Short mmCIF file of C-alpha atoms in Angstrom, two decimals:
data_model
loop_
_atom_site.label_atom_id
_atom_site.label_comp_id
_atom_site.label_asym_id
_atom_site.label_seq_id
_atom_site.Cartn_x
_atom_site.Cartn_y
_atom_site.Cartn_z
CA MET J 5 0.01 0.43 0.21
CA SER J 6 1.57 3.43 -1.29
CA ASN J 7 2.33 6.21 1.40
CA VAL J 8 -0.96 8.28 -0.26
CA ASP J 9 -3.51 5.18 0.36
CA SER J 10 -2.36 4.24 4.03
CA HIS J 11 -2.61 8.06 4.78
CA ASP J 12 -6.09 8.10 3.24
CA GLU J 13 -7.39 5.34 5.32
CA HIS J 14 -6.04 6.80 8.37
CA HIS J 15 -7.95 10.25 7.46
CA GLN J 16 -10.97 8.14 6.92
CA ASN J 17 -11.06 6.64 10.42
CA GLN J 18 -10.43 10.64 11.73
CA ARG J 19 -13.16 12.29 9.59
CA PRO J 20 -15.38 14.86 11.29
CA SER J 21 -18.76 13.66 11.74
CA LEU J 22 -20.67 16.60 11.16
CA SER J 23 -20.41 16.41 7.41
CA SER J 24 -21.35 15.01 4.36
CA THR J 25 -19.64 11.57 3.77
CA ARG J 26 -20.08 12.03 0.14
CA LEU J 27 -17.58 15.24 0.63
CA TYR J 28 -14.76 13.13 2.23
CA ASP J 29 -15.26 10.35 -0.75
CA LYS J 30 -14.52 12.78 -3.31
CA LEU J 31 -11.85 14.66 -1.29
CA ASP J 32 -10.23 11.17 -0.87
CA LYS J 33 -10.52 10.54 -4.86
CA CYS J 34 -8.87 13.83 -5.44
CA LYS J 35 -5.92 13.32 -3.28
CA ARG J 36 -5.27 9.66 -5.10
CA ASP J 37 -5.71 11.48 -8.33
CA LYS J 38 -3.74 14.23 -7.22
CA ASP J 39 -6.05 16.91 -7.62
CA PHE J 40 -4.15 19.38 -5.56
CA TYR J 41 -6.53 22.12 -6.53
CA GLN J 42 -9.88 20.39 -6.22
CA ALA J 43 -8.62 18.36 -3.18
CA HIS J 44 -7.76 21.99 -1.66
CA GLN J 45 -11.47 23.18 -2.28
CA ILE J 46 -13.29 20.68 -0.87
CA TYR J 47 -11.06 21.09 2.26
CA ARG J 48 -12.31 24.71 3.31
CA THR J 49 -15.73 23.75 1.50
CA ILE J 50 -16.14 20.94 4.47
CA TYR J 51 -14.18 23.25 6.94
CA PHE J 52 -16.59 26.07 6.96
CA ARG J 53 -19.10 23.86 7.38
CA LEU J 54 -18.02 22.33 10.61
CA ILE J 55 -16.79 25.24 11.96
CA ASN J 56 -19.82 27.28 11.46
CA GLN J 57 -22.27 25.00 13.11
CA PRO J 58 -24.20 26.22 15.56
CA HIS J 59 -23.63 25.05 19.47
CA GLN J 60 -20.32 24.03 18.29
CA GLN J 61 -18.70 20.93 21.47
CA GLN J 62 -15.03 21.29 21.90
CA GLU J 63 -14.90 17.58 21.11
CA ASN J 64 -16.11 18.96 17.61
CA PHE J 65 -13.79 21.38 17.53
CA VAL J 66 -10.68 18.68 18.59
CA GLU J 67 -11.92 16.58 14.93
CA ILE J 68 -11.87 19.62 12.88
CA LEU J 69 -8.52 20.54 14.17
CA ASP J 70 -7.12 17.14 13.51
CA PHE J 71 -8.76 17.33 9.69
CA ILE J 72 -7.90 20.59 9.15
CA TYR J 73 -3.69 19.73 10.24
CA ASN J 74 -3.78 16.36 7.99
CA GLY J 75 -4.89 18.52 5.11
CA ALA J 76 -2.23 20.90 5.67
CA LYS J 77 0.16 18.47 6.18
CA TYR J 78 -0.60 16.83 3.07
CA PHE J 79 -0.06 19.69 0.43
CA LEU J 80 3.21 20.87 2.60
CA ASP J 81 4.50 16.99 2.35
CA HIS J 82 3.88 17.42 -1.72
CA GLN J 83 5.49 20.54 -1.97
CA GLN J 84 1.62 22.70 -2.58
CA SER J 85 2.85 25.93 -0.31
CA ASN J 86 0.21 27.98 -1.10
CA SER J 87 -3.02 25.52 -0.03
CA GLY J 88 -0.77 24.47 2.68
CA TYR J 89 -0.31 27.45 3.86
CA ASP J 90 -3.73 28.05 3.65
CA LEU J 91 -5.19 25.39 5.41
CA CYS J 92 -2.29 26.78 8.72
CA LYS J 93 -4.54 29.77 8.51
CA CYS J 94 -7.35 27.87 8.98
CA PHE J 95 -5.55 25.84 11.78
CA VAL J 96 -4.82 28.61 14.06
CA GLU J 97 -8.32 30.27 13.47
CA ILE J 98 -9.80 26.78 15.26
CA LEU J 99 -7.28 27.24 18.22
CA ASN J 100 -8.65 30.71 18.44
CA LYS J 101 -12.07 29.81 18.60
CA GLN J 102 -11.71 26.84 21.07
CA GLU J 103 -11.83 26.83 24.70
CA LYS J 104 -8.61 28.16 26.42
CA TYR J 105 -6.28 25.41 26.91
CA LYS J 106 -5.33 25.19 30.56
CA GLU J 107 -1.52 24.16 29.13
CA LEU J 108 -0.02 23.26 26.38
CA ASN J 109 -0.14 19.38 25.60
CA GLU J 110 2.52 17.37 23.48
CA GLY J 111 0.30 16.23 21.00
CA LEU J 112 -0.62 19.80 20.16
CA LEU J 113 2.47 21.20 20.99
CA SER J 114 3.93 18.44 18.20
CA LYS J 115 1.20 19.35 15.36
CA ILE J 116 2.16 23.07 16.12
CA CYS J 117 5.70 22.49 15.14
CA LYS J 118 5.55 20.34 12.41
CA LEU J 119 3.34 22.56 10.03
CA TYR J 120 6.08 24.88 11.66
CA GLU J 121 8.82 22.46 10.44
CA LEU J 122 6.96 22.19 6.80
CA LEU J 123 6.20 25.61 6.19
CA ARG J 124 9.41 27.02 4.06
CA PRO J 125 12.14 29.00 5.68
CA TYR J 126 12.23 33.04 5.93
CA ARG J 127 9.48 33.02 3.70
CA ASP J 128 6.47 35.47 4.81
CA GLU J 129 3.77 32.90 5.38
CA ARG J 130 6.40 31.18 7.77
CA ILE J 131 6.79 34.35 9.57
CA GLU J 132 3.09 34.69 10.14
CA TYR J 133 2.45 31.63 10.75
CA ALA J 134 4.97 31.73 13.69
CA TYR J 135 3.30 34.96 14.71
CA ASN J 136 -0.11 34.17 14.91
CA ILE J 137 0.77 31.01 16.65
CA LEU J 138 3.03 33.16 19.49
CA ARG J 139 0.20 35.29 20.03
CA TRP J 140 -2.42 32.06 20.54
CA SER J 141 -0.03 31.10 22.82
CA GLU J 142 -0.25 34.16 25.30
CA THR J 143 -3.52 32.55 26.41
CA VAL J 144 -1.83 29.26 27.67
CA PRO J 145 -0.47 29.17 30.90
CA SER J 146 2.63 27.40 31.58
CA SER J 147 1.95 23.30 33.12
CA THR J 148 3.24 22.54 35.90
CA SER J 149 6.99 21.62 35.55
CA GLN J 150 7.18 24.10 32.94
CA GLN J 151 6.14 26.48 36.55
CA GLN J 152 9.07 24.52 38.16
CA GLN J 153 11.92 25.05 35.74
CA GLU J 154 11.03 28.98 35.25
CA GLU J 155 11.71 29.12 39.21
CA LEU J 156 15.86 28.24 40.50
CA PRO J 157 15.66 24.23 40.30
CA LEU J 158 17.35 22.59 42.90
CA ALA J 159 20.18 20.26 42.68
CA THR J 160 20.54 16.87 42.28
CA PRO J 161 23.17 15.12 44.90
CA LYS J 162 26.20 13.16 42.81
CA THR J 163 28.74 11.12 43.23
CA ARG J 164 31.05 13.14 41.63
CA THR J 165 32.38 16.56 41.86
CA SER J 166 31.97 18.89 38.66
CA PHE J 167 32.40 23.04 37.63
CA SER J 168 28.79 22.98 36.99
CA SER J 169 28.30 21.71 40.60
CA SER J 170 30.64 24.22 41.91
CA ILE J 171 28.55 26.85 40.23
CA LEU J 172 24.92 25.79 41.00
CA SER J 173 25.47 24.99 44.77
CA THR J 174 25.47 28.97 45.47
CA LEU J 175 22.81 29.74 42.99
CA THR J 176 20.19 26.96 44.46
CA GLU J 177 17.36 27.18 47.23
CA PRO J 178 16.28 24.76 49.65
CA SER J 179 13.20 22.97 48.61
CA SER J 180 10.35 24.62 49.59
CA SER J 181 7.27 22.83 51.93
CA SER J 182 4.65 24.41 50.96
CA THR J 183 1.37 23.02 49.82
CA ILE J 184 -0.35 26.26 47.66
CA PRO J 185 -0.33 25.18 44.03
CA PRO J 186 1.46 27.48 42.15
CA PRO J 187 -0.66 30.74 40.25
CA LYS J 188 -0.78 30.38 36.93
CA ILE J 189 2.21 31.69 34.61
CA TYR J 190 1.40 33.18 30.96
CA HIS J 191 3.71 34.86 28.51
CA LYS J 192 3.29 37.79 27.12
CA SER J 193 5.71 37.23 23.84
CA GLY J 194 4.98 33.81 23.86
CA HIS J 195 4.75 29.97 24.82
CA PRO J 196 7.87 29.32 26.34
CA GLU J 197 7.97 25.66 25.25
CA VAL J 198 6.77 27.00 21.14
CA HIS J 199 10.03 29.14 21.64
CA GLU J 200 11.80 26.45 22.90
CA ARG J 201 10.67 24.14 19.45
CA PHE J 202 10.68 26.63 17.03
CA ALA J 203 14.29 27.72 18.07
CA LYS J 204 15.55 23.79 17.52
CA ILE J 205 13.88 23.64 14.55
CA LEU J 206 15.35 27.14 13.04
CA TRP J 207 19.02 26.24 14.81
CA ASN J 208 18.62 22.55 12.77
CA GLU J 209 18.25 24.34 9.75
CA LYS J 210 21.45 26.98 10.47
CA ASN J 211 19.59 29.99 10.89
CA TYR J 212 21.21 30.80 14.07
CA LYS J 213 19.91 34.56 14.21
CA ASP J 214 16.15 33.61 14.34
CA SER J 215 17.16 30.46 16.76
CA ARG J 216 19.20 32.60 19.25
CA TYR J 217 16.07 34.82 19.26
CA HIS J 218 13.34 32.07 20.20
CA PHE J 219 16.10 30.56 22.18
CA LEU J 220 15.79 33.82 24.47
CA HIS J 221 11.98 34.13 24.78
CA SER J 222 12.24 29.80 26.16
CA HIS J 223 13.54 28.03 29.38
CA ASP J 224 16.16 25.85 28.04
CA GLY J 225 19.51 27.25 28.87
CA ILE J 226 21.35 23.87 28.05
CA GLU J 227 20.48 24.25 24.34
CA CYS J 228 20.99 27.60 23.97
CA ALA J 229 24.04 27.21 25.23
CA ASN J 230 24.87 24.54 22.88
CA MET J 231 23.43 26.48 19.86
CA LEU J 232 25.71 29.65 20.93
CA ILE J 233 28.79 27.28 21.32
CA ASP J 234 27.91 25.87 17.51
CA LEU J 235 27.75 28.88 16.43
CA HIS J 236 30.30 30.62 17.98
CA THR J 237 32.87 27.54 16.70
CA ASN J 238 31.76 27.90 13.12
CA TYR J 239 31.44 31.16 12.74
CA GLY J 240 32.73 33.48 15.44
CA TYR J 241 36.26 34.72 16.35
CA PRO J 242 38.40 33.19 19.42
CA SER J 243 38.34 36.93 20.68
CA GLU J 244 34.42 37.15 20.96
CA VAL J 245 34.67 33.72 22.77
CA ASP J 246 32.66 35.53 26.16
CA LEU J 247 31.05 38.23 24.09
CA PHE J 248 28.73 35.76 22.57
CA ILE J 249 27.66 34.19 26.14
CA THR J 250 27.68 37.60 28.63
CA GLN J 251 25.39 39.23 25.28
CA VAL J 252 22.89 36.44 25.98
CA VAL J 253 23.39 36.11 29.37
CA LEU J 254 22.80 40.13 29.73
CA GLN J 255 19.57 39.83 27.48
CA TYR J 256 18.13 36.61 29.56
CA LEU J 257 18.12 39.43 33.02
CA CYS J 258 16.94 42.01 31.19
CA LEU J 259 13.71 39.66 30.07
CA LYS J 260 13.93 38.90 34.43
CA ASN J 261 14.86 35.52 33.22
CA PHE J 262 17.43 34.67 36.13
CA HIS J 263 16.82 30.81 36.05
CA THR J 264 17.52 30.47 32.09
CA ALA J 265 20.80 33.69 32.66
CA TYR J 266 22.50 31.05 35.27
CA LEU J 267 21.90 27.93 33.42
CA VAL J 268 23.09 28.89 30.28
CA PHE J 269 26.23 30.42 31.72
CA VAL J 270 27.09 27.26 33.56
CA THR J 271 26.44 25.27 30.04
CA TYR J 272 28.24 27.53 27.73
CA VAL J 273 31.64 27.93 30.17
CA GLU J 274 31.30 24.31 30.88
CA ARG J 275 31.13 22.87 26.85
CA HIS J 276 32.87 25.29 25.21
CA PRO J 277 36.30 23.97 23.94
CA LEU J 278 37.93 26.82 24.40
CA ILE J 279 37.34 27.96 28.35
CA GLN J 280 35.78 24.49 30.18
CA GLN J 281 37.01 25.98 32.90
CA PRO J 282 35.94 27.30 36.63
CA PRO J 283 36.40 30.69 37.64
CA PRO J 284 38.37 32.42 37.78
CA PHE J 285 38.47 32.84 33.89
CA HIS J 286 42.33 34.56 34.26
CA LEU J 287 41.75 35.20 30.05
CA TYR J 288 38.44 36.32 29.78
CA PRO J 289 37.49 38.73 32.96
CA ILE J 290 34.34 39.65 31.35
CA LEU J 291 33.23 36.29 32.18
CA ASN J 292 34.09 37.11 35.70
CA PHE J 293 31.59 39.71 35.77
CA VAL J 294 29.04 37.76 34.79
CA TRP J 295 29.76 35.14 37.58
CA PHE J 296 30.51 37.88 40.19
CA LEU J 297 26.82 39.61 38.81
CA LEU J 298 25.21 35.99 38.68
CA LEU J 299 26.01 35.89 42.44
CA CYS J 300 24.67 38.86 43.78
CA LEU J 301 21.33 39.05 42.01
CA LYS J 302 21.37 35.34 43.95
CA LYS J 303 21.58 37.36 46.81
CA MET J 304 18.72 39.20 45.75
CA LEU J 305 16.36 36.85 44.56
CA VAL J 306 16.96 33.50 46.31
CA ARG J 307 15.53 32.77 50.19
CA SER J 308 18.64 32.90 51.99
CA THR J 309 19.23 29.82 54.97
CA THR J 310 18.91 31.03 57.90
CA THR J 311 22.51 31.88 58.69
CA GLU J 312 22.42 34.40 55.34
CA GLN J 313 19.46 35.72 57.03
CA GLN J 314 21.06 36.64 60.14
CA ASN J 315 22.57 40.36 60.16
CA PRO J 316 26.40 41.50 59.94
CA ARG J 317 27.43 42.17 63.37
CA ASP J 318 28.25 45.50 62.40
CA ILE J 319 24.88 45.87 60.89
CA ARG J 320 22.98 44.65 63.77
CA THR J 321 25.32 47.31 65.79
CA ASN J 322 24.14 50.36 63.83
CA LEU J 323 20.81 49.24 63.86
CA SER J 324 20.60 48.87 67.60
CA SER J 325 19.17 52.31 68.62
CA TYR J 326 16.05 51.04 66.73
CA THR J 327 13.58 49.94 69.01
CA ASP J 328 10.66 49.22 67.54
CA PRO J 329 10.98 45.90 65.85
CA GLN J 330 9.01 47.07 62.79
CA GLN J 331 11.21 49.98 61.77
CA ARG J 332 14.46 47.96 62.84
CA GLU J 333 13.47 45.50 60.20
CA GLN J 334 12.52 47.86 57.94
CA GLN J 335 16.08 49.58 58.20
CA ALA J 336 17.70 45.98 58.34
CA SER J 337 16.11 45.95 54.84
CA ILE J 338 16.75 48.83 53.12
CA ALA J 339 20.74 48.19 54.00
CA SER J 340 20.67 44.51 53.18
CA PHE J 341 19.00 46.49 49.49
CA THR J 342 21.34 49.00 49.32
CA SER J 343 24.51 46.77 49.83
CA LYS J 344 23.41 45.00 46.68
CA VAL J 345 23.46 48.21 45.04
CA LYS J 346 26.75 48.91 46.15
CA CYS J 347 28.07 45.84 45.22
CA PHE J 348 26.74 45.78 41.67
CA SER J 349 28.48 49.34 41.05
CA THR J 350 31.60 47.85 42.16
CA LEU J 351 31.09 45.39 39.52
CA CYS J 352 30.56 47.62 37.05
CA GLU J 353 33.70 50.00 37.84
CA LEU J 354 35.97 47.33 38.45
CA TYR J 355 35.04 45.69 35.09
CA LYS J 356 34.58 48.95 33.36
CA PRO J 357 37.77 47.93 30.59
CA SER J 358 36.03 44.84 29.93
CA LEU J 359 32.68 46.35 29.31
CA ASN J 360 33.66 49.27 27.14
CA ARG J 361 34.42 46.23 24.12
CA ASP J 362 30.87 46.32 23.38
CA THR J 363 28.35 49.34 24.29
CA THR J 364 25.75 47.31 23.92
CA LEU J 365 26.68 45.70 27.06
CA LEU J 366 25.91 48.88 28.85
CA GLN J 367 22.54 49.40 27.71
CA TYR J 368 21.67 46.33 29.20
CA LEU J 369 23.26 46.83 32.87
CA GLU J 370 21.30 50.10 32.64
CA ARG J 371 18.03 47.74 31.95
CA ILE J 372 19.04 45.36 34.85
CA GLY J 373 20.14 48.26 36.86
CA GLN J 374 15.89 49.17 36.65
CA LEU J 375 15.32 46.07 36.99
CA PHE J 376 17.02 44.51 39.78
CA PHE J 377 17.86 47.16 41.92
CA GLY J 378 15.33 50.40 41.09
CA ILE J 379 18.16 52.81 39.44
CA LYS J 380 16.33 55.19 37.78
CA GLN J 381 17.30 55.61 34.10
CA GLN J 382 19.25 58.87 33.24
CA GLN J 383 17.65 61.52 31.09
CA SER J 384 19.95 62.70 28.23
CA SER J 385 19.29 63.47 24.46
CA ASN J 386 22.11 62.23 23.66
CA ARG J 387 22.86 58.99 25.77
CA THR J 388 25.21 56.96 23.72
CA PRO J 389 28.66 58.91 23.77
CA ASN J 390 28.18 59.11 27.47
CA MET J 391 26.84 55.87 28.39
CA PHE J 392 29.29 54.38 30.92
CA GLU J 393 29.42 58.44 33.10
CA ASN J 394 25.03 57.98 32.40
CA LEU J 395 25.10 54.32 34.70
CA PHE J 396 28.05 55.22 36.96
CA GLN J 397 25.94 58.67 37.79
CA ASN J 398 22.75 56.81 38.48
CA LEU J 399 24.50 53.97 40.51
CA ALA J 400 26.55 56.78 42.44
CA ASN J 401 22.41 57.90 43.60
CA PRO J 402 20.81 54.71 44.17
CA PRO J 403 16.86 55.59 46.09
CA VAL J 404 18.13 54.93 49.66
CA ASP J 405 16.92 55.94 53.05
CA SER J 406 19.30 58.45 54.42
CA SER J 407 19.25 57.41 57.80
CA SER J 408 20.51 54.02 56.84
CA SER J 409 23.98 54.87 54.90
CA ASN J 410 25.81 54.00 57.81
CA SER J 411 24.76 50.36 58.09
CA ALA J 412 24.82 50.13 54.50
CA GLN J 413 27.99 50.62 54.03
CA ALA J 414 28.54 48.04 56.35
CA ALA J 415 26.88 46.33 54.75
CA SER J 416 28.41 46.45 51.44
CA ASN J 417 31.61 45.71 52.56
CA ASN J 418 30.77 42.51 53.86
CA PHE J 419 28.90 41.49 51.41
CA MET J 420 31.19 42.51 48.22
CA SER J 421 34.01 40.77 49.97
CA SER J 422 32.06 37.63 50.81
CA LEU J 423 31.52 37.39 47.06
CA PHE J 424 35.08 37.77 46.43
CA PHE J 425 36.12 35.41 49.78
CA GLN J 426 33.16 32.73 47.98
CA GLN J 427 35.64 32.55 44.69
CA GLN J 428 39.07 32.44 45.68
CA ASN J 429 38.40 29.36 48.25
CA GLN J 430 35.02 28.07 46.92
CA TYR J 431 36.68 25.37 44.02
CA SER J 432 39.49 24.99 46.23
CA SER J 433 37.99 23.03 48.77
CA ILE J 434 35.33 21.83 46.92
CA SER J 435 36.76 18.27 46.67
CA ASP J 436 36.36 18.15 50.65
CA ASP J 437 32.94 19.61 51.36
CA ASN J 438 30.22 17.01 50.42
CA ASP J 439 27.31 19.79 51.12
CA MET J 440 28.23 21.65 48.01
CA ASP J 441 28.79 18.30 46.23
CA PHE J 442 25.62 18.91 43.55
CA ASP J 443 25.41 18.62 39.99
CA LEU J 444 23.03 19.49 37.56
CA ASP J 445 22.40 16.97 34.74
CA VAL J 446 22.81 18.96 31.79
CA ASP J 447 23.50 16.12 29.74
#
């Protein structure tokens, strides 16, 4: 039996029951005869009859969706791009008419991505299809497993110690015993799983530019790092090995995706043949900057352990004058926040020569300062020539209560020292520290 005949037999078993069998028989004959024009017209006729049925049930939409998907795939498999794309538009229209999905199931995701893969690369039809699918996917929340990925992951105990374990041991948080279900998360740029699948298809086609864009809106930091390594080793200069990953990490942070930012960094520096070493990166100062920035943000975003929650001794001394517990807690919070801002400003100052290599990095850092540290954007009619001056002027004047300046300075010194001390001592003792023997499965 030929592939067309077997496809027709399978298709007959999936005929929606709301239309005439005579039309289906005629459609099957046109497909056997490869009368593509007539087959397309029949598909359109059946589609309009089905979609305009009154009191349409959700089960009927599923049948119609499968019917149109099979038709679009049939035409695209036979290089009938116009007819195939027309049914792709019908496919999206059905999705928009259905009840909102509670989550994106694998079967539907596979259909969406198969049609995307069959549409011709670089053509307007594929671009429009992707745009419409992503707009629809904005209404679909992340699944429970996807939401867990959007939070900081837990490290997995391993019998061996690796470089990634040394990094992730400082960035993970203890598991929470809360039984409260996580809130639904919607994504205004499109569902991350759709972006992830599109990115992998484009990567396979060697379309690195568009693949990179979709990876940035996904949560797959591991495959994004692998794509960047592939891109750099084939098309980049050796001197750009650090810039490739730095740009992506900062862009993830600008999208407030801290989880994927550090995951892509860990995977890239561990697997890239020109790096493959733990911090400090003696040949790549800008990678040290990224590493310290992730540690700094981790201090802000991750719930600290009981020990870390205690204020430094010098901060407690400065706060002892506050008798009201609520006021004392407020001042401690301000001092702690100020120390993070000081850390950020110190990092930018120390690594200013390296950051000057690419002016776009300064724009990303300015945005990160606004998002994570509350630093106001400097108003200037000509911001590009004075980008660094504007950035440091903003950093020099963080939004802080003046009454906490002394405790803030003490917190800053303590916080910055702890970061550098952590880097210098962490890697020499990791093999003897069972508490740090963790690894994230990046295979």
